[in-house]
Amino acid sequence: MQRSGACPLGIGLTLAFCLAAAFGPLLYTVDPDAQNLLMSLKAPSQGHWLGTDQLGRDVLARVLHGARYSAGIAISVILFNLTMGCALAGIAMWFGGAISTGLMMFSDAVYALPGLLVTILLADVLGGGALVIVFLLWLVAWPEYFRLSYAIGAQLMRSDHVLASKLAGASGLTIFRLQVLPVMLPYLLSLGAISVGRIVLSIATLGFLGIGISPPQAEWGMMINDLRIYWQLAPVQLAAPVLAIIWIVLALLILSHSIPKAKVGLG
Amino acid sequence: MTLAELLARKALLILTITLLVATCSFWAVHLLPENLALQIAAARFSGAEPNQQLADVVSQSYGLDRPVIAQYVDWLARALRFDFGRSLTTGREVLQDIAHHGINSMRTVFWGFIAGVGLAVPIGYVCGRFAGSRLDTALTIFSAAVTTIPSFLVAIVMIQFFVVELGLATLSGTSGWARLWVMILTISISVSGSLSRVIRAAVIDVRNQPYMQFALMRGVPERQLFWRHGVKNALRPMLNYLPVVFMFLIYDVIVIETVFNYHGLGWALISAVKALDIPLMQGLVLALVLFYLGCTTLSDLITWRVYRQKAH
């Protein structure tokens, strides 16, 4: 099969997306929120490369800003999860006993919840905005990172070299930083890479349902929901956010499928 | 693990989660920056301009003027008895609304699940049996595509194709099969995507086991061998994966019912959220969580029943 070609393809697609999210809004400087009702649902033209939506806003600008929104949220959620997962696992491993059991039970309970339900329940009362979405997606996803780091860390803590460091009088923080973290991090990062796609899909789903969004913000799911009744009048405008979602999720899928294999080959 | 132990563990988990969700939904509402009584007044007596006087009446009749801790304990006690009060928009008992919408949801979820498993098992088996063939590649691409595309897009495409273009189904009425079959097909497609990949991996894994290879070399016919010795081992990953499937099923209920405008639990939840109908929202979330937990418990029981000899 085309295993060898998959990895560069995934990296290329992901990189193209990141570049578009980072520099797209700088290069294509049309205001994504500027409405012009006289220009609503116009086909692609010189001034609006992908046409305009039902309020006359530029679709390309909105797709690019939506990319930045999704990428920003996804990256912050992953960063929060990584730090939180490591920190809690560190606490659980060092103190052990009741604290570790309690944390495990709590994470099991959160892990067993359907995340979208909690998000819907809380997003409504916390109000919209990117920060709320980051908080909620983090709230339902941290147990996964905690469990993984704890599983790896607990195994390490029983190993001889950690015991040797302990006997030599190294502090818990030093052991964690020098002996546990370097082993843990690659696993956590590959879990992060896999879950980016899921986070992007959740953001789009929430936007589509109209939950946790503060309206002028450009978001792909919401764009699809707004434009789907105009599919005959504005097929290009509807296709743009759809393809954007499929692009990034597919890129990450290819990437996450090729990363572990590359790693196995190395190790 | 004995059956009693398994059930006790599950019961503890369900109780913990129920309390967790109930706590979450209580504090989320009571830590609101806006005045809750004013909001309820606005929702309940729409038309009249919500004012402080009305808010005071509401505050008294809903017991919102009591200490928060007393309200919290009261809320937990009532939540454990499934008494969520009355919906702010329909004025009916929340439990009544949940039962009404739940029956509609059950109908699609049950058949959607059956159809999804019915779709995933043959696809996964064929892919695993003929791994590496063109058929396998095509079906794997199909299931990868289904998992890549968010389910609301699948639902929109289904509506466009079957309802608008071909006119084979309708979007009105609640219970007729003319409407349900498209929803069931949509749910089953989104369920089968990831499930068929799990089954494919399990079939490949079992077929590569030394005991299977040995029996093949001894001349046992392939088909007979798989059905007699392989199938039980291949089923295990699938049973373990079922909780994830149920989780997706809950998501699908919410998203697909909203797209199809089908009056089930998911649709009711989104409407309640949009209307800030807090009691209905809390009740629906708890009902969906409990439904999900019930399903996972059931799948754990089946796993236990099938594999209990192995545990010893």
XYZ file of C-alpha atoms in Angstrom:
579
model
C 0.000 0.000 0.000
C 1.024 3.636 -0.192
C 2.316 3.720 3.396
C 5.467 5.578 2.395
C 3.571 8.335 0.630
C 1.015 8.794 3.422
C 3.259 10.533 5.929
C 4.492 13.396 3.670
C 0.931 13.802 2.370
C -0.434 14.151 5.898
C 2.321 16.546 6.911
C 1.814 18.592 3.732
C -1.961 18.869 4.189
C -1.610 19.771 7.872
C 1.134 22.296 7.186
C -0.913 23.923 4.419
C -3.804 24.226 6.841
C -1.655 25.721 9.602
C -0.191 28.243 7.170
C -3.674 29.162 5.966
C -4.870 29.618 9.539
C -1.806 31.633 10.554
C -1.203 33.832 7.508
C -4.461 33.585 5.549
C -6.249 36.373 7.432
C -3.124 38.556 7.098
C -2.848 38.091 3.350
C -6.544 38.130 2.524
C -7.509 41.216 4.474
C -11.249 41.355 3.759
C -13.229 41.875 6.982
C -15.064 38.590 7.749
C -17.842 40.350 9.685
C -18.564 43.202 7.266
C -22.165 42.793 6.078
C -23.521 44.027 2.784
C -27.118 42.933 2.240
C -27.121 44.165 -1.354
C -24.342 41.699 -2.100
C -25.869 38.653 -0.362
C -25.334 35.153 -1.823
C -23.306 36.418 -4.785
C -21.270 33.936 -6.818
C -17.450 34.020 -6.620
C -16.010 37.166 -8.206
C -12.906 39.334 -8.258
C -13.654 41.018 -4.949
C -15.015 37.906 -3.187
C -13.039 34.866 -4.243
C -15.507 32.360 -2.791
C -18.615 34.520 -3.059
C -20.678 35.954 -0.224
C -23.032 34.446 2.363
C -26.647 35.296 3.193
C -25.628 38.563 4.876
C -23.179 39.544 2.141
C -20.112 38.621 4.145
C -17.032 37.329 2.333
C -16.941 33.519 2.565
C -13.208 33.076 2.001
C -12.418 35.526 4.793
C -14.840 33.699 7.075
C -13.369 30.295 6.229
C -9.865 31.601 6.972
C -10.917 33.194 10.248
C -12.834 30.015 11.091
C -9.611 28.068 10.517
C -7.808 30.324 12.944
C -10.645 29.952 15.485
C -10.677 26.135 15.266
C -6.887 25.837 15.259
C -6.550 28.219 18.198
C -9.108 26.339 20.279
C -7.712 22.931 19.374
C -4.138 23.915 20.243
C -5.120 25.520 23.546
C -7.207 22.509 24.547
C -4.336 20.133 23.769
C -1.841 22.295 25.687
C -4.152 22.481 28.707
C -4.709 18.739 28.549
C -1.000 17.968 28.312
C -0.050 20.123 31.302
C -3.044 19.052 33.355
C -2.599 15.363 32.514
C 1.106 15.438 33.430
C 0.608 17.495 36.583
C -2.245 15.383 37.948
C -0.442 12.153 37.101
C 2.630 13.508 38.876
C 0.573 14.358 41.955
C -1.159 10.967 41.930
C 2.131 9.098 41.553
C 4.027 11.040 44.184
C 1.396 11.019 46.904
C -0.165 7.677 45.984
C -2.676 6.177 48.409
C -6.007 7.875 48.870
C -5.195 10.871 46.637
C -4.281 8.674 43.701
C -7.337 6.436 44.195
C -9.590 9.465 44.470
C -8.163 11.056 41.334
C -8.517 7.805 39.421
C -12.125 7.406 40.477
C -12.932 10.998 39.610
C -11.298 10.720 36.206
C -13.152 7.456 35.576
C -16.440 9.168 36.336
C -15.672 12.104 34.039
C -14.374 9.727 31.380
C -17.630 7.790 31.443
C -19.660 10.902 30.655
C -20.716 11.645 27.099
C -18.709 14.850 26.649
C -21.024 16.610 24.244
C -23.873 16.512 26.772
C -21.823 18.202 29.469
C -20.633 20.750 26.941
C -24.175 21.544 25.864
C -25.372 21.762 29.457
C -22.643 24.158 30.545
C -22.035 26.154 27.335
C -25.518 27.536 27.507
C -25.233 28.919 31.013
C -21.599 30.003 30.756
C -22.376 32.010 27.633
C -20.536 31.799 24.332
C -17.031 32.602 23.225
C -13.794 30.823 22.429
C -12.622 30.719 26.054
C -15.762 28.906 27.204
C -15.365 26.346 24.424
C -11.721 25.795 25.351
C -12.699 25.319 28.987
C -15.501 22.885 28.198
C -13.559 20.789 25.709
C -10.730 20.615 28.209
C -13.136 19.673 30.998
C -14.391 16.593 29.203
C -11.047 15.474 27.704
C -8.465 15.661 30.502
C -9.100 12.149 31.938
C -7.746 10.575 28.773
C -4.401 12.356 29.215
C -4.347 11.754 32.928
C -4.939 8.029 32.535
C -2.274 7.667 29.873
C 0.350 9.613 31.832
C -0.544 7.769 35.016
C -0.295 4.364 33.333
C 3.144 5.155 31.916
C 4.339 6.977 35.015
C 3.256 4.310 37.503
C 5.234 1.743 35.550
C 8.298 4.010 35.557
C 8.061 4.737 39.263
C 8.528 1.041 39.988
C 11.630 0.830 37.797
C 15.134 0.457 39.187
C 16.576 3.728 37.935
C 13.839 5.779 39.582
C 14.397 3.829 42.793
C 18.115 4.580 42.510
C 17.413 8.301 42.120
C 15.078 8.187 45.092
C 17.714 6.507 47.229
C 20.256 9.067 46.035
C 17.934 11.700 47.498
C 16.551 13.294 44.331
C 13.381 15.304 44.912
C 10.079 14.276 43.400
C 10.139 17.174 40.985
C 13.613 16.306 39.713
C 12.687 12.677 39.153
C 9.533 13.762 37.359
C 11.357 16.263 35.170
C 14.388 14.150 34.267
C 13.168 10.573 34.310
C 9.409 10.460 33.919
C 8.524 13.371 31.651
C 10.883 12.515 28.741
C 9.357 9.040 28.505
C 5.799 10.265 28.900
C 5.874 13.134 26.439
C 6.054 11.271 23.093
C 3.016 9.174 24.067
C 1.087 12.230 25.177
C 1.980 14.157 22.032
C 0.790 11.373 19.766
C -2.453 11.180 21.762
C -2.709 14.941 21.244
C -2.147 14.615 17.489
C -4.899 12.008 17.274
C -7.370 14.059 19.278
C -6.912 17.325 17.334
C -9.191 16.002 14.612
C -11.818 15.020 17.163
C -11.638 18.464 18.776
C -12.065 20.193 15.398
C -15.113 18.010 14.733
C -16.562 18.849 18.153
C -16.078 22.570 17.550
C -17.843 22.277 14.193
C -20.661 20.218 15.707
C -21.178 22.723 18.511
C -21.156 25.572 15.985
C -23.644 23.721 13.822
C -25.962 23.271 16.805
C -25.480 26.959 17.588
C -24.059 26.300 21.047
C -21.334 28.360 22.670
C -20.900 30.663 19.706
C -20.913 34.431 19.959
C -22.509 35.319 16.615
C -20.227 37.527 14.534
C -17.456 34.979 15.086
C -16.796 32.993 11.906
C -17.109 29.260 12.595
C -17.361 26.473 10.027
C -20.206 24.492 11.591
C -22.307 27.610 12.001
C -21.532 28.676 8.413
C -22.769 25.310 7.176
C -25.935 25.582 9.222
C -26.580 29.127 7.972
C -25.899 28.350 4.319
C -27.495 24.924 3.994
C -30.921 26.295 3.117
C -29.328 28.283 0.268
C -27.569 25.283 -1.234
C -29.118 25.819 -4.661
C -28.244 29.525 -4.752
C -24.826 29.276 -3.157
C -23.210 25.864 -3.681
C -19.642 27.214 -3.622
C -20.200 29.094 -0.375
C -21.634 25.965 1.288
C -18.872 23.742 -0.066
C -16.079 25.964 1.270
C -16.513 25.295 5.023
C -17.461 21.657 4.330
C -14.244 21.074 2.419
C -12.255 22.956 5.045
C -13.489 20.571 7.760
C -12.889 17.491 5.638
C -9.431 18.779 4.685
C -8.129 19.225 8.200
C -9.686 16.098 9.679
C -8.447 13.966 6.786
C -4.960 15.501 7.045
C -4.798 14.723 10.759
C -6.181 11.226 10.200
C -3.468 10.450 7.659
C -0.854 12.008 9.909
C -1.884 10.158 13.057
C -1.978 6.869 11.171
C 1.544 7.342 9.858
C 3.185 8.709 13.027
C 2.995 5.610 15.267
C 4.339 3.400 12.493
C 7.310 5.715 11.937
C 7.976 5.610 15.676
C 7.824 1.829 15.860
C 10.316 1.715 13.004
C 12.711 3.983 14.896
C 12.469 2.329 18.284
C -15.201 -10.920 38.725
C -18.527 -12.205 39.984
C -21.806 -10.856 38.715
C -22.611 -9.191 42.048
C -19.248 -7.434 42.053
C -19.719 -6.193 38.499
C -23.214 -4.921 39.237
C -22.087 -3.224 42.453
C -19.248 -1.488 40.645
C -21.577 -0.340 37.863
C -24.198 0.861 40.341
C -21.553 2.896 42.177
C -20.366 4.427 38.898
C -23.902 5.309 37.840
C -24.649 6.872 41.221
C -21.404 8.900 41.163
C -22.051 10.167 37.664
C -25.664 11.013 38.376
C -24.564 13.058 41.383
C -21.751 14.640 39.347
C -24.054 15.683 36.520
C -26.765 16.853 38.886
C -24.198 18.902 40.823
C -22.788 20.334 37.612
C -26.170 21.365 36.331
C -27.204 22.894 39.650
C -24.116 25.038 40.128
C -23.920 25.984 36.466
C -27.354 27.531 36.807
C -26.891 29.054 40.238
C -23.537 30.624 39.505
C -25.059 32.472 36.568
C -24.152 36.144 36.519
C -27.725 37.066 35.629
C -30.563 36.931 38.097
C -32.112 33.476 37.756
C -35.521 34.571 39.025
C -35.678 37.342 36.421
C -34.804 34.877 33.680
C -37.411 32.366 34.750
C -39.943 35.191 34.955
C -39.025 36.259 31.434
C -39.383 32.707 30.108
C -42.527 31.881 32.064
C -44.517 35.040 31.530
C -43.381 35.960 28.055
C -45.192 39.018 26.878
C -45.070 40.866 30.165
C -41.915 42.904 30.660
C -39.936 41.043 33.344
C -39.650 43.287 36.381
C -38.401 42.950 39.936
C -41.881 42.409 41.345
C -42.510 39.452 39.058
C -39.050 38.138 39.838
C -39.848 38.245 43.560
C -43.002 36.214 43.009
C -41.064 33.653 40.982
C -38.276 33.627 43.526
C -40.762 32.799 46.258
C -42.745 30.189 44.363
C -39.603 28.368 43.129
C -37.919 28.637 46.531
C -35.036 30.642 45.104
C -34.918 32.895 48.164
C -33.707 30.043 50.383
C -30.000 29.494 51.143
C -28.158 27.996 48.168
C -26.992 24.931 50.092
C -30.553 24.063 51.113
C -31.625 24.429 47.499
C -28.728 22.229 46.406
C -29.575 19.393 48.809
C -33.217 19.651 47.812
C -32.285 19.564 44.123
C -30.097 16.462 44.567
C -32.834 14.680 46.488
C -35.355 15.498 43.790
C -32.962 14.661 40.936
C -32.411 11.184 42.403
C -36.178 10.725 42.316
C -36.283 12.048 38.718
C -38.415 14.945 39.809
C -37.173 17.923 37.831
C -40.190 20.164 38.200
C -42.052 21.728 35.321
C -40.752 22.835 31.950
C -40.631 26.607 31.642
C -41.805 26.598 28.028
C -44.419 23.850 27.845
C -45.553 23.977 31.489
C -45.740 20.170 31.576
C -43.898 17.933 34.028
C -40.330 17.472 32.776
C -40.578 13.713 33.298
C -43.651 13.626 31.073
C -41.777 15.514 28.335
C -38.821 13.167 28.656
C -41.074 10.106 28.345
C -42.827 11.606 25.322
C -39.617 12.456 23.458
C -37.826 9.374 24.755
C -40.209 7.023 22.969
C -39.511 8.816 19.683
C -35.759 8.661 20.258
C -35.825 5.019 21.291
C -37.432 4.095 18.011
C -34.661 5.598 15.885
C -31.793 4.745 18.211
C -32.768 1.098 18.579
C -33.183 0.449 14.875
C -30.249 2.697 14.027
C -28.030 0.685 16.350
C -29.252 -2.647 14.979
C -28.792 -1.452 11.399
C -25.378 0.027 12.212
C -24.106 -3.218 13.703
C -25.739 -5.085 10.830
C -23.787 -2.910 8.418
C -20.498 -2.902 10.305
C -20.186 -6.639 10.938
C -20.293 -7.777 7.289
C -18.125 -4.858 6.139
C -15.574 -5.456 8.877
C -15.569 -9.216 8.323
C -15.121 -8.944 4.553
C -12.343 -6.375 5.004
C -10.525 -8.526 7.551
C -11.016 -11.765 5.644
C -9.700 -10.303 2.394
C -7.299 -7.787 3.946
C -5.190 -5.994 1.356
C -7.550 -6.673 -1.545
C -9.154 -3.936 -3.626
C -12.490 -4.531 -1.922
C -10.818 -4.040 1.457
C -9.205 -0.769 0.325
C -12.484 0.552 -1.057
C -14.464 -0.342 2.072
C -11.742 0.998 4.375
C -11.751 4.299 2.497
C -15.542 4.360 2.852
C -15.441 3.824 6.602
C -12.584 6.319 7.024
C -14.630 8.850 5.060
C -17.646 8.248 7.276
C -15.610 8.838 10.437
C -13.953 11.904 8.923
C -17.153 13.612 7.849
C -19.105 15.028 10.797
C -22.504 13.377 11.178
C -24.435 16.594 10.572
C -22.954 16.687 7.071
C -23.930 13.069 6.450
C -27.448 13.949 7.597
C -27.631 16.990 5.299
C -26.454 14.928 2.326
C -29.022 12.214 3.131
C -31.819 14.770 3.244
C -30.683 16.343 -0.015
C -30.445 12.992 -1.747
C -33.374 10.967 -0.445
C -35.865 13.668 0.453
C -35.234 16.541 -1.949
C -33.859 14.787 -5.041
C -35.523 11.382 -5.017
C -38.578 12.148 -2.907
C -38.386 8.718 -1.277
C -38.937 10.030 2.245
C -40.649 12.871 4.045
C -39.561 15.227 6.770
C -42.976 15.716 8.340
C -45.012 13.590 10.745
C -43.252 11.841 13.566
C -43.735 8.134 13.518
C -44.171 6.966 9.935
C -41.530 4.717 8.407
C -41.511 7.012 5.366
C -39.644 9.393 7.588
C -37.803 7.092 9.956
C -35.893 4.984 7.481
C -33.676 7.849 6.304
C -32.794 8.723 9.895
C -32.082 5.102 10.727
C -29.880 4.804 7.656
C -28.002 7.965 8.656
C -27.446 6.757 12.216
C -26.372 3.319 11.020
C -23.833 4.795 8.587
C -22.275 6.945 11.249
C -22.222 4.040 13.729
C -20.759 1.569 11.253
C -17.786 3.745 10.242
C -15.553 3.206 13.238
C -17.129 -0.079 14.339
C -16.324 -1.791 11.035
C -12.679 -0.802 11.432
C -12.554 -2.327 14.897
C -14.090 -5.535 13.553
C -11.665 -5.584 10.626
C -8.683 -5.336 12.983
C -10.152 -8.052 15.235
C -10.733 -10.454 12.329
C -7.197 -9.918 11.002
C -5.792 -10.434 14.487
C -7.674 -13.668 15.098
C -6.817 -15.080 11.691
C -3.123 -14.521 12.401
C -3.214 -16.366 15.724
C -0.930 -19.420 15.836
C -3.779 -21.796 16.689
C -5.690 -20.659 13.620
C -2.623 -20.993 11.403
C -1.959 -24.438 12.806
C -5.501 -25.633 12.206
C -5.355 -24.252 8.665
C -2.159 -26.199 8.000
C -3.775 -29.328 9.375
C -6.387 -28.887 6.661
C -9.410 -27.645 8.600
C -11.631 -25.787 6.127
C -11.206 -22.039 6.573
C -14.883 -21.153 6.969
C -15.655 -23.879 9.472
C -12.519 -22.978 11.426
C -13.427 -19.294 11.715
C -16.996 -19.852 12.786
C -16.121 -22.545 15.286
C -12.950 -21.178 16.862
C -12.398 -17.654 15.634
C -15.653 -15.817 15.985
C -15.795 -15.682 19.771
C -12.339 -14.184 20.031
C -12.995 -11.762 17.202
C -16.166 -10.541 18.923
C -14.396 -9.466 22.083
C -12.833 -6.213 20.760
C -16.203 -5.346 19.282
C -17.983 -5.811 22.611
C -15.300 -3.753 24.324
C -15.781 -1.022 21.759
C -19.553 -0.822 22.258
C -19.427 1.957 24.927
C -17.738 4.220 22.369
C -20.447 3.306 19.879
C -23.112 4.248 22.428
C -21.379 7.557 23.019
C -21.479 8.297 19.287
C -25.096 7.162 19.284
C -25.944 9.821 21.893
C -24.150 12.461 19.808
C -26.007 11.281 16.727
C -29.318 11.493 18.535
C -28.638 15.138 19.293
C -27.200 16.150 15.926
C -29.279 14.047 13.542
C -32.581 14.728 15.291
C -31.820 18.440 15.074
C -31.044 18.251 11.359
C -34.114 16.120 10.618
C -36.239 18.200 12.985
C -37.396 14.936 14.605
C -39.001 15.442 17.994
C -36.859 13.201 20.152
C -34.663 13.759 23.197
C -31.829 15.391 21.250
C -34.102 17.807 19.464
C -35.830 18.630 22.749
C -32.461 19.248 24.397
C -31.323 21.701 21.741
C -34.694 23.492 21.829
C -34.551 23.674 25.629
C -31.038 25.097 25.448
C -32.097 27.724 22.917
C -35.105 28.696 25.065
C -33.116 28.631 28.331
C -35.634 26.112 29.675
C -33.414 25.080 32.565
C -35.474 22.326 34.286
C -36.148 20.561 30.985
C -32.485 20.898 29.995
C -31.246 19.412 33.267
C -33.742 16.577 33.078
C -32.882 15.750 29.467
C -29.132 15.751 30.050
C -29.534 13.455 33.035
C -31.892 11.193 31.086
C -29.437 10.919 28.180
C -26.507 10.273 30.521
C -28.466 7.553 32.306
C -29.497 6.036 29.000
C -25.866 5.936 27.927
C -24.766 4.391 31.224
C -27.550 1.819 31.010
C -26.350 0.827 27.547
C -22.722 0.477 28.641
C -23.775 -1.571 31.656
C -25.723 -3.856 29.365
C -22.730 -4.316 27.072
C -20.510 -5.050 30.082
C -23.009 -7.656 31.248
C -22.981 -9.304 27.832
C -19.186 -9.320 27.794
C -19.182 -10.853 31.245
C -21.719 -13.492 30.244
C -19.803 -14.508 27.111
C -16.303 -14.534 28.564
C -16.786 -15.392 32.196
C -14.959 -18.726 31.931
C -11.850 -16.846 30.885
C -11.817 -14.673 33.970
C -10.933 -17.596 36.254
